[in-house]
């Protein structure tokens, strides 16, 4: 095997016993891809045991050899033609092994779907058709096998072809060929046969070479999920590197880029690598790193795009096709974890539009949940907007997996971005306030008695120490002025109210949610509740604002970085003198009529 | 992209994913060519740095050149080097061939057990102090819950069933029948407390890919892989009582590549010189279920 030769991954799928192993065995035998003497050995073994020889035994024999140390893979067989080399992925037909089938098939450039001419289209013929469609395998060839058992009759082939083409068409899969074969007899596998004089198309072997190894990724807009941001300062390295893998498109040094969902912008400074020649441009598939011309603070999980190109969608709701393989069904009452590109977020099932039933070839519209092995069209929601593409526009950033109880339980493709008018959070606040039994004392009465209004004051900035200092200074000033002010550092909740939150990347959402609920309670009690947030973005602030309703929030921005797309009530600078900062915050409170003119 | 560039990019992506997701992460370095390529890929992934500890399990039966090479590179690349061993079994000579142990039992005692207890932190770890230039007892006793390993799918049967991110339970047990799906560059990175994960960035690489990459990148490997003039070289490295050299005149990387492509090894398994594989049918699979790498 030469490393320079092109390699194509081809998956063979189909219902159990429709002849996948026989086909692969036959193909390996007919192309002299087997180890020396293997064929004779298996024939001899069959003769000794008075069993008829089958090509499927070849695969079994190869599998046996593996445990003795010869390098052929169970799920993967290697063979090559004059044109290029192939990895054949032998996908299990049993439904119990669907997770393995997905894992194998997701790597494929092309697929063969094998259908038994005698048995016709079966449940897994359809289900595998769905999978091929969902996985986005662009090229499919359908092999109608066991033609010897139906007397090589063209009508049988035509009937299956017509029915299955119609089925695949509805999934937007258009096969490049339908081939009538007998894997057992070798008909139309490696060579054409007089048995099917009515067939003039390609053999299976010719179809292998006819698959195109197209790569459309280069022509799509630039997408770079930020996997991590490295700074190895302790090793004397001052570079701040945005690391990840380019999914689509290309970028060059100096290009203006935008991070989504934060909306922050900068320009590519350098393209970094280790023991690699210097580059000024990179394209799809490259696992690289970038430095930026002007520093911006974004978190891993953002999607980097080029400012001059079509932008990804940013929304907290989307419509998707989802395939579920979890032990437990996907239900609406539960929180899941979404992984899309480098982004992680918690995820809720909002609505099941319909479920495609593979066995009945029909769709069910009244389901409330997604069961194991279902393919469902549904509406999903994240608490904060995330950046994504639609799968038919930019495939790699238009697909995702869903984690349930630590397992990848679902895989999906994004069909449509939905405006988040009626987010779950808004519903929640509405329901909460509806159920909220007010006390006998009104908010106005409290304001009158305390001599000030209630307010939730949030200091947000990148410099944690300065931001906290300002928040605490305001609390002190207000307290000294006999106001009921209370400052809480969010970290203080970690061992108490938030002690049960598992520390992971999506935990932040839950911390923010609880802080917002707490604010609602404290402002309801008539206090001026002050907190400080570092690394907060506009969405965090909007969530706090929403959760604190019907009470009001004041956001004070403490640093130059600022909140994108959120107009803070006051902008301070982290270098500002504390007294001055507090003076300005008090002026704002007066202006907002929280405190009255003559006080303080 | 070339075949090797694609392999490299996938491995780098996996390494970064592991580094992002697992706080207590180590990489196993057996000193062999595969895990040395893995170490090189870590330098690729982290732009010249190796921001995680490297663990080597020393059976004390390793061919001496291997240890010398390990410590030279560790100093040169400023690696955070951790060494673990089954001190008691070695002192009591519960080994092969000195004790009554079979080869497989010896592997279990000196490698699997030593690894398990070194990872969990309940046996002494020795850390290379780069300032003192010697190994000292490590004060960190925290368990490592993520382990990056250089296993390749083409090495032997059981390894071809692995995933890039492969869960192990508390006792390092491996459930081969029920493995997580992997697709679209998304892996199983969520784990219940008490479980740990093995990460296999080299799963798709073949022996030939490894050598071609070593040649392309000029990665330093132990000279034992090359013929030193006696017409013999090691194709796979392990403990000296159980690892035999093969007859070969290949004296450098290019010659090894040629030999693998066209020569007498093109159809013979790489681990054919490793005696413990031959002791029972599924020898390595048995070991791997019990935590062998």
CSV table of C-alpha atoms in Angstrom, one decimal, chain A residues 127 159 168 171 181 301 338 346 415 457 502 566 592:
chain,number,residue,atom,x,y,z
A,127,UNK,CA,-33.6,2.0,8.2
A,159,UNK,CA,-39.8,-3.7,-9.1
A,168,UNK,CA,-34.8,6.9,-1.1
A,171,UNK,CA,-35.2,11.0,1.9
A,181,UNK,CA,-26.0,-9.2,-8.8
A,301,UNK,CA,-17.0,26.4,21.7
A,338,UNK,CA,-25.8,19.1,22.9
A,346,UNK,CA,-27.8,22.0,27.5
A,415,UNK,CA,-32.9,21.7,9.0
A,457,UNK,CA,-27.5,45.5,40.1
A,502,UNK,CA,-21.9,18.7,38.4
A,566,UNK,CA,-26.1,44.7,25.0
A,592,UNK,CA,-33.5,55.4,37.8
